[in-house]
PDB file of C-alpha atoms in Angstrom:
ATOM      1  CA  UNK A   1       4.347 -20.331  -1.539  1.00 56.00           C
ATOM      2  CA  UNK A   2       2.354 -19.129  -4.517  1.00 82.00           C
ATOM      3  CA  UNK A   3       2.961 -20.636  -7.917  1.00 93.00           C
ATOM      4  CA  UNK A   4       3.039 -18.920 -11.289  1.00 96.00           C
ATOM      5  CA  UNK A   5      -0.137 -16.961 -11.916  1.00 97.00           C
ATOM      6  CA  UNK A   6      -1.515 -15.697 -15.219  1.00 98.00           C
ATOM      7  CA  UNK A   7      -4.262 -13.242 -16.022  1.00 97.00           C
ATOM      8  CA  UNK A   8      -6.745 -13.252 -17.565  1.00 97.00           C
ATOM      9  CA  UNK A   9      -7.550 -16.951 -17.536  1.00 96.00           C
ATOM     10  CA  UNK A  10      -9.632 -16.493 -20.692  1.00 97.00           C
ATOM     11  CA  UNK A  11      -9.629 -13.767 -23.309  1.00 97.00           C
ATOM     12  CA  UNK A  12     -11.950 -13.435 -26.283  1.00 98.00           C
ATOM     13  CA  UNK A  13     -11.150 -10.739 -28.803  1.00 97.00           C
ATOM     14  CA  UNK A  14     -11.914  -9.789 -32.366  1.00 97.00           C
ATOM     15  CA  UNK A  15      -9.540 -10.095 -35.278  1.00 97.00           C
ATOM     16  CA  UNK A  16      -7.349  -7.031 -35.540  1.00 97.00           C
ATOM     17  CA  UNK A  17      -7.514  -6.075 -31.864  1.00 97.00           C
ATOM     18  CA  UNK A  18      -4.631  -5.703 -29.417  1.00 98.00           C
ATOM     19  CA  UNK A  19      -4.284  -7.941 -26.363  1.00 98.00           C
ATOM     20  CA  UNK A  20      -2.037  -8.103 -23.321  1.00 98.00           C
ATOM     21  CA  UNK A  21      -1.436 -11.230 -21.286  1.00 98.00           C
ATOM     22  CA  UNK A  22       0.141 -11.032 -17.846  1.00 98.00           C
ATOM     23  CA  UNK A  23       2.392 -13.431 -15.946  1.00 98.00           C
ATOM     24  CA  UNK A  24       3.442 -13.314 -12.279  1.00 97.00           C
ATOM     25  CA  UNK A  25       6.339 -15.721 -11.737  1.00 96.00           C
ATOM     26  CA  UNK A  26       7.258 -17.525  -8.562  1.00 94.00           C
ATOM     27  CA  UNK A  27       8.870 -15.067  -6.170  1.00 92.00           C
ATOM     28  CA  UNK A  28      12.643 -15.007  -6.543  1.00 89.00           C
ATOM     29  CA  UNK A  29      12.717 -16.763  -9.900  1.00 91.00           C
ATOM     30  CA  UNK A  30      14.975 -14.863 -12.267  1.00 90.00           C
ATOM     31  CA  UNK A  31      14.135 -16.777 -15.441  1.00 91.00           C
ATOM     32  CA  UNK A  32      10.751 -16.432 -17.128  1.00 94.00           C
ATOM     33  CA  UNK A  33       9.470 -18.167 -20.240  1.00 95.00           C
ATOM     34  CA  UNK A  34       6.477 -17.803 -22.528  1.00 97.00           C
ATOM     35  CA  UNK A  35       5.117 -20.743 -24.496  1.00 97.00           C
ATOM     36  CA  UNK A  36       2.122 -21.199 -26.762  1.00 97.00           C
ATOM     37  CA  UNK A  37       0.094 -24.396 -26.953  1.00 96.00           C
ATOM     38  CA  UNK A  38      -2.247 -25.077 -29.858  1.00 94.00           C
ATOM     39  CA  UNK A  39      -4.854 -27.822 -29.845  1.00 90.00           C
ATOM     40  CA  UNK A  40      -3.295 -31.268 -30.046  1.00 89.00           C
ATOM     41  CA  UNK A  41       0.250 -29.951 -29.750  1.00 93.00           C
ATOM     42  CA  UNK A  42       2.819 -29.595 -27.024  1.00 95.00           C
ATOM     43  CA  UNK A  43       3.836 -26.180 -25.745  1.00 96.00           C
ATOM     44  CA  UNK A  44       6.030 -24.218 -28.180  1.00 96.00           C
ATOM     45  CA  UNK A  45       8.677 -21.812 -26.937  1.00 95.00           C
ATOM     46  CA  UNK A  46       8.183 -18.109 -27.617  1.00 97.00           C
ATOM     47  CA  UNK A  47      10.604 -16.058 -25.500  1.00 95.00           C
ATOM     48  CA  UNK A  48      12.892 -16.323 -22.480  1.00 92.00           C
ATOM     49  CA  UNK A  49      13.806 -13.578 -20.017  1.00 92.00           C
ATOM     50  CA  UNK A  50      16.787 -13.589 -17.692  1.00 89.00           C
ATOM     51  CA  UNK A  51      16.054 -10.722 -15.334  1.00 89.00           C
ATOM     52  CA  UNK A  52      14.735  -7.765 -17.309  1.00 91.00           C
ATOM     53  CA  UNK A  53      16.253  -8.661 -20.648  1.00 89.00           C
ATOM     54  CA  UNK A  54      15.012 -11.014 -23.332  1.00 89.00           C
ATOM     55  CA  UNK A  55      17.823 -13.565 -23.597  1.00 85.00           C
ATOM     56  CA  UNK A  56      16.165 -15.524 -26.398  1.00 89.00           C
ATOM     57  CA  UNK A  57      13.199 -14.352 -28.472  1.00 92.00           C
ATOM     58  CA  UNK A  58      13.731 -16.794 -31.319  1.00 92.00           C
ATOM     59  CA  UNK A  59      10.294 -18.361 -30.857  1.00 94.00           C
ATOM     60  CA  UNK A  60       8.226 -15.231 -31.450  1.00 96.00           C
ATOM     61  CA  UNK A  61       6.362 -15.950 -34.696  1.00 95.00           C
ATOM     62  CA  UNK A  62       6.445 -12.405 -36.109  1.00 94.00           C
ATOM     63  CA  UNK A  63       6.715  -8.748 -35.161  1.00 95.00           C
ATOM     64  CA  UNK A  64       3.104  -8.618 -33.971  1.00 97.00           C
ATOM     65  CA  UNK A  65       4.275 -10.391 -30.819  1.00 97.00           C
ATOM     66  CA  UNK A  66       6.246  -8.573 -28.153  1.00 96.00           C
ATOM     67  CA  UNK A  67       6.981  -9.213 -24.485  1.00 97.00           C
ATOM     68  CA  UNK A  68       8.396  -7.109 -21.667  1.00 96.00           C
ATOM     69  CA  UNK A  69       9.604  -7.646 -18.123  1.00 96.00           C
ATOM     70  CA  UNK A  70      10.562  -4.134 -16.993  1.00 94.00           C
ATOM     71  CA  UNK A  71      11.362  -4.855 -13.323  1.00 93.00           C
ATOM     72  CA  UNK A  72      12.535  -8.427 -13.643  1.00 90.00           C
ATOM     73  CA  UNK A  73       9.406  -9.929 -12.134  1.00 94.00           C
ATOM     74  CA  UNK A  74       5.998  -9.572 -13.828  1.00 97.00           C
ATOM     75  CA  UNK A  75       5.955 -10.035 -17.592  1.00 98.00           C
ATOM     76  CA  UNK A  76       3.440  -8.985 -20.221  1.00 98.00           C
ATOM     77  CA  UNK A  77       3.031 -10.637 -23.609  1.00 98.00           C
ATOM     78  CA  UNK A  78       1.563  -8.228 -26.144  1.00 98.00           C
ATOM     79  CA  UNK A  79      -0.069  -9.218 -29.416  1.00 98.00           C
ATOM     80  CA  UNK A  80      -0.938  -6.562 -31.971  1.00 97.00           C
ATOM     81  CA  UNK A  81      -3.466  -6.904 -34.814  1.00 97.00           C
ATOM     82  CA  UNK A  82      -4.579 -10.327 -33.606  1.00 97.00           C
ATOM     83  CA  UNK A  83      -5.373 -13.023 -36.162  1.00 97.00           C
ATOM     84  CA  UNK A  84      -7.555 -16.121 -35.823  1.00 96.00           C
ATOM     85  CA  UNK A  85      -4.418 -18.241 -35.969  1.00 96.00           C
ATOM     86  CA  UNK A  86      -3.228 -16.652 -32.723  1.00 97.00           C
ATOM     87  CA  UNK A  87      -5.942 -18.558 -30.853  1.00 97.00           C
ATOM     88  CA  UNK A  88      -4.159 -20.852 -28.393  1.00 97.00           C
ATOM     89  CA  UNK A  89      -3.301 -21.302 -24.744  1.00 97.00           C
ATOM     90  CA  UNK A  90      -0.449 -19.014 -23.742  1.00 98.00           C
ATOM     91  CA  UNK A  91       1.624 -20.498 -20.950  1.00 98.00           C
ATOM     92  CA  UNK A  92       4.129 -18.792 -18.712  1.00 97.00           C
ATOM     93  CA  UNK A  93       6.831 -20.598 -16.728  1.00 95.00           C
ATOM     94  CA  UNK A  94       9.547 -19.534 -14.319  1.00 93.00           C
ATOM     95  CA  UNK A  95      12.687 -21.091 -12.913  1.00 90.00           C
ATOM     96  CA  UNK A  96      15.371 -20.185 -10.417  1.00 85.00           C
ATOM     97  CA  UNK A  97      18.096 -20.560 -13.034  1.00 68.00           C
ATOM     98  CA  UNK A  98      20.815 -21.383 -10.554  1.00 58.00           C
ATOM     99  CA  UNK A  99      22.431 -24.034 -12.739  1.00 57.00           C
ATOM    100  CA  UNK A 100      22.340 -25.813 -16.089  1.00 56.00           C
ATOM    101  CA  UNK A 101      19.538 -28.173 -15.134  1.00 63.00           C
ATOM    102  CA  UNK A 102      16.599 -26.050 -14.180  1.00 73.00           C
ATOM    103  CA  UNK A 103      13.008 -27.084 -13.794  1.00 85.00           C
ATOM    104  CA  UNK A 104      10.436 -24.705 -15.186  1.00 89.00           C
ATOM    105  CA  UNK A 105       7.178 -24.344 -13.281  1.00 92.00           C
ATOM    106  CA  UNK A 106       4.167 -23.446 -15.348  1.00 95.00           C
ATOM    107  CA  UNK A 107       1.158 -21.291 -14.702  1.00 96.00           C
ATOM    108  CA  UNK A 108      -2.404 -22.291 -15.626  1.00 96.00           C
ATOM    109  CA  UNK A 109      -2.290 -20.436 -18.932  1.00 97.00           C
ATOM    110  CA  UNK A 110      -4.404 -17.835 -20.692  1.00 98.00           C
ATOM    111  CA  UNK A 111      -6.824 -19.189 -23.264  1.00 97.00           C
ATOM    112  CA  UNK A 112      -6.965 -16.705 -26.116  1.00 98.00           C
ATOM    113  CA  UNK A 113      -9.745 -16.920 -28.692  1.00 97.00           C
ATOM    114  CA  UNK A 114      -9.637 -14.580 -31.669  1.00 97.00           C
ATOM    115  CA  UNK A 115     -12.959 -14.360 -33.496  1.00 96.00           C
TER     116      UNK A 115
ATOM    117  CA  UNK B   1      11.168 -30.788 -37.859  1.00 73.00           C
ATOM    118  CA  UNK B   2       9.919 -32.438 -34.694  1.00 83.00           C
ATOM    119  CA  UNK B   3      12.937 -32.800 -32.406  1.00 93.00           C
ATOM    120  CA  UNK B   4      10.973 -34.525 -29.648  1.00 96.00           C
ATOM    121  CA  UNK B   5       8.462 -37.173 -30.628  1.00 96.00           C
ATOM    122  CA  UNK B   6       5.805 -39.015 -28.711  1.00 97.00           C
ATOM    123  CA  UNK B   7       4.474 -41.491 -31.230  1.00 93.00           C
ATOM    124  CA  UNK B   8       1.627 -42.847 -29.128  1.00 95.00           C
ATOM    125  CA  UNK B   9      -1.177 -40.292 -28.865  1.00 95.00           C
ATOM    126  CA  UNK B  10      -3.035 -42.393 -26.310  1.00 96.00           C
ATOM    127  CA  UNK B  11      -2.610 -45.291 -23.907  1.00 97.00           C
ATOM    128  CA  UNK B  12      -5.073 -47.218 -21.731  1.00 97.00           C
ATOM    129  CA  UNK B  13      -3.921 -49.221 -18.735  1.00 97.00           C
ATOM    130  CA  UNK B  14      -5.726 -51.139 -16.024  1.00 97.00           C
ATOM    131  CA  UNK B  15      -5.462 -49.773 -12.491  1.00 97.00           C
ATOM    132  CA  UNK B  16      -2.562 -51.357 -10.603  1.00 97.00           C
ATOM    133  CA  UNK B  17      -0.629 -52.270 -13.744  1.00 97.00           C
ATOM    134  CA  UNK B  18       2.415 -50.534 -15.189  1.00 98.00           C
ATOM    135  CA  UNK B  19       2.089 -47.605 -17.573  1.00 98.00           C
ATOM    136  CA  UNK B  20       4.987 -47.048 -19.972  1.00 98.00           C
ATOM    137  CA  UNK B  21       5.133 -43.818 -21.938  1.00 98.00           C
ATOM    138  CA  UNK B  22       7.779 -43.380 -24.604  1.00 98.00           C
ATOM    139  CA  UNK B  23       9.602 -40.442 -26.098  1.00 98.00           C
ATOM    140  CA  UNK B  24      12.240 -40.171 -28.844  1.00 98.00           C
ATOM    141  CA  UNK B  25      14.479 -37.238 -29.673  1.00 97.00           C
ATOM    142  CA  UNK B  26      16.756 -36.333 -32.533  1.00 96.00           C
ATOM    143  CA  UNK B  27      19.013 -33.582 -31.185  1.00 91.00           C
ATOM    144  CA  UNK B  28      22.159 -35.014 -29.595  1.00 91.00           C
ATOM    145  CA  UNK B  29      22.770 -31.671 -27.850  1.00 89.00           C
ATOM    146  CA  UNK B  30      19.861 -32.249 -25.473  1.00 90.00           C
ATOM    147  CA  UNK B  31      21.212 -32.796 -21.968  1.00 88.00           C
ATOM    148  CA  UNK B  32      18.199 -32.480 -19.713  1.00 89.00           C
ATOM    149  CA  UNK B  33      14.876 -34.258 -20.037  1.00 92.00           C
ATOM    150  CA  UNK B  34      11.613 -33.894 -18.190  1.00 93.00           C
ATOM    151  CA  UNK B  35       8.120 -35.286 -18.001  1.00 97.00           C
ATOM    152  CA  UNK B  36       5.119 -33.085 -17.328  1.00 97.00           C
ATOM    153  CA  UNK B  37       1.553 -34.084 -16.595  1.00 97.00           C
ATOM    154  CA  UNK B  38      -1.345 -31.963 -17.744  1.00 95.00           C
ATOM    155  CA  UNK B  39      -4.966 -32.039 -16.660  1.00 94.00           C
ATOM    156  CA  UNK B  40      -7.648 -30.257 -18.728  1.00 90.00           C
ATOM    157  CA  UNK B  41      -7.748 -26.473 -18.229  1.00 86.00           C
ATOM    158  CA  UNK B  42      -4.567 -26.500 -16.126  1.00 91.00           C
ATOM    159  CA  UNK B  43      -0.929 -25.771 -16.904  1.00 93.00           C
ATOM    160  CA  UNK B  44       1.631 -28.577 -17.172  1.00 95.00           C
ATOM    161  CA  UNK B  45       2.773 -29.908 -13.800  1.00 95.00           C
ATOM    162  CA  UNK B  46       6.367 -31.063 -13.393  1.00 94.00           C
ATOM    163  CA  UNK B  47       6.635 -34.767 -12.696  1.00 96.00           C
ATOM    164  CA  UNK B  48      10.223 -35.973 -12.955  1.00 95.00           C
ATOM    165  CA  UNK B  49      13.458 -35.119 -14.727  1.00 92.00           C
ATOM    166  CA  UNK B  50      16.750 -36.707 -15.700  1.00 92.00           C
ATOM    167  CA  UNK B  51      20.142 -35.345 -16.647  1.00 89.00           C
ATOM    168  CA  UNK B  52      22.056 -36.858 -19.534  1.00 90.00           C
ATOM    169  CA  UNK B  53      24.761 -38.081 -17.148  1.00 91.00           C
ATOM    170  CA  UNK B  54      22.280 -40.563 -15.686  1.00 93.00           C
ATOM    171  CA  UNK B  55      20.300 -43.405 -17.208  1.00 95.00           C
ATOM    172  CA  UNK B  56      17.630 -43.721 -14.541  1.00 97.00           C
ATOM    173  CA  UNK B  57      15.853 -41.535 -12.026  1.00 97.00           C
ATOM    174  CA  UNK B  58      13.181 -42.696  -9.636  1.00 97.00           C
ATOM    175  CA  UNK B  59      10.639 -40.800  -7.552  1.00 96.00           C
ATOM    176  CA  UNK B  60       8.040 -42.896  -5.808  1.00 97.00           C
ATOM    177  CA  UNK B  61       5.817 -44.574  -8.387  1.00 98.00           C
ATOM    178  CA  UNK B  62       7.542 -42.732 -11.257  1.00 98.00           C
ATOM    179  CA  UNK B  63      10.772 -43.794 -12.951  1.00 98.00           C
ATOM    180  CA  UNK B  64      12.348 -42.229 -16.004  1.00 98.00           C
ATOM    181  CA  UNK B  65      14.852 -44.178 -18.112  1.00 98.00           C
ATOM    182  CA  UNK B  66      17.224 -42.572 -20.576  1.00 97.00           C
ATOM    183  CA  UNK B  67      18.949 -44.427 -23.410  1.00 97.00           C
ATOM    184  CA  UNK B  68      21.293 -41.897 -24.997  1.00 95.00           C
ATOM    185  CA  UNK B  69      22.569 -44.176 -27.714  1.00 96.00           C
ATOM    186  CA  UNK B  70      19.004 -44.782 -28.903  1.00 97.00           C
ATOM    187  CA  UNK B  71      17.930 -41.181 -28.159  1.00 97.00           C
ATOM    188  CA  UNK B  72      15.002 -42.588 -26.262  1.00 97.00           C
ATOM    189  CA  UNK B  73      13.452 -42.036 -22.888  1.00 97.00           C
ATOM    190  CA  UNK B  74      10.523 -43.609 -21.151  1.00 98.00           C
ATOM    191  CA  UNK B  75       8.371 -42.957 -18.124  1.00 98.00           C
ATOM    192  CA  UNK B  76       7.198 -45.893 -16.020  1.00 98.00           C
ATOM    193  CA  UNK B  77       4.330 -45.509 -13.586  1.00 98.00           C
ATOM    194  CA  UNK B  78       3.900 -48.391 -11.140  1.00 97.00           C
ATOM    195  CA  UNK B  79       1.266 -49.036  -9.945  1.00 98.00           C
ATOM    196  CA  UNK B  80      -0.989 -46.933 -12.150  1.00 98.00           C
ATOM    197  CA  UNK B  81      -3.883 -45.159 -10.443  1.00 97.00           C
ATOM    198  CA  UNK B  82      -7.038 -43.570 -11.892  1.00 96.00           C
ATOM    199  CA  UNK B  83      -5.744 -40.151 -10.773  1.00 95.00           C
ATOM    200  CA  UNK B  84      -2.823 -40.604 -13.156  1.00 97.00           C
ATOM    201  CA  UNK B  85      -5.195 -40.177 -16.099  1.00 97.00           C
ATOM    202  CA  UNK B  86      -3.913 -37.069 -17.887  1.00 97.00           C
ATOM    203  CA  UNK B  87      -1.855 -35.988 -20.883  1.00 97.00           C
ATOM    204  CA  UNK B  88       1.870 -36.571 -20.413  1.00 98.00           C
ATOM    205  CA  UNK B  89       4.426 -34.431 -22.210  1.00 97.00           C
ATOM    206  CA  UNK B  90       8.057 -35.240 -22.686  1.00 97.00           C
ATOM    207  CA  UNK B  91      10.398 -32.237 -22.883  1.00 94.00           C
ATOM    208  CA  UNK B  92      14.081 -31.723 -23.579  1.00 93.00           C
ATOM    209  CA  UNK B  93      16.556 -28.886 -23.347  1.00 89.00           C
ATOM    210  CA  UNK B  94      20.118 -28.144 -24.361  1.00 85.00           C
ATOM    211  CA  UNK B  95      21.662 -26.181 -21.504  1.00 70.00           C
ATOM    212  CA  UNK B  96      24.673 -25.032 -23.463  1.00 56.00           C
ATOM    213  CA  UNK B  97      24.445 -21.447 -24.689  1.00 49.00           C
ATOM    214  CA  UNK B  98      22.644 -20.141 -21.644  1.00 55.00           C
ATOM    215  CA  UNK B  99      19.080 -20.550 -22.824  1.00 60.00           C
ATOM    216  CA  UNK B 100      17.146 -23.411 -21.347  1.00 77.00           C
ATOM    217  CA  UNK B 101      14.057 -23.384 -23.463  1.00 87.00           C
ATOM    218  CA  UNK B 102      12.205 -26.668 -23.527  1.00 91.00           C
ATOM    219  CA  UNK B 103      11.237 -28.542 -26.661  1.00 93.00           C
ATOM    220  CA  UNK B 104       8.077 -30.543 -26.056  1.00 96.00           C
ATOM    221  CA  UNK B 105       6.591 -33.586 -27.674  1.00 97.00           C
ATOM    222  CA  UNK B 106       2.950 -33.664 -28.726  1.00 96.00           C
ATOM    223  CA  UNK B 107       1.822 -35.604 -25.662  1.00 97.00           C
ATOM    224  CA  UNK B 108       0.370 -38.995 -24.810  1.00 98.00           C
ATOM    225  CA  UNK B 109      -3.072 -39.223 -23.245  1.00 97.00           C
ATOM    226  CA  UNK B 110      -3.030 -41.842 -20.493  1.00 98.00           C
ATOM    227  CA  UNK B 111      -6.257 -43.360 -19.284  1.00 98.00           C
ATOM    228  CA  UNK B 112      -6.094 -45.586 -16.218  1.00 97.00           C
ATOM    229  CA  UNK B 113      -9.135 -47.788 -15.985  1.00 96.00           C
ATOM    230  CA  UNK B 114     -10.553 -48.615 -12.559  1.00 91.00           C
TER     231      UNK B 114
END
């Protein structure tokens, strides 16, 4: 079966612009996560969806960041008024969430560069 | 505050020998631990996990050991192969509360020399 897919694979934008990053989770996975990885760091949690609702958005750095998952499958991470510090790899992961010990499977990431 | 620490940024090992990667954590609420491997320009790939009720889990060449009293876990790769060269991330989660977000370490770059 297909893994987690993310589009675009690379995105270059100018400071102040708006960007959308898309994630297609593994089919049937109810839990979806967004992480951000900066150079030399491990992935940092941004937001977690259980179905259509954001169960935990404590990792979103500020109100310029927003994510949706309207039908409980595909998710879009939206960044308004981008800043150079937003440049990073944005990773999406999904899990089946059938118990307390769930393995998250990651997509290849979207590399965002804000000029 | 770094809750999950990988203090060795890099490690070189000869092919066929054992690779030992270490990870320390500070949060006693963590109950599930994982290791991921990451190649350049790819997402992290799940390698092996361990629940806090166990102290060892083995899968082929990979074994993870958990020492709860020391808040320490390690990944052993035996024998090491050149294809194992990658960045390895340790991750932990606290399943209580219904959110299973992972907290990652900063990674250890393993180089297996042929």
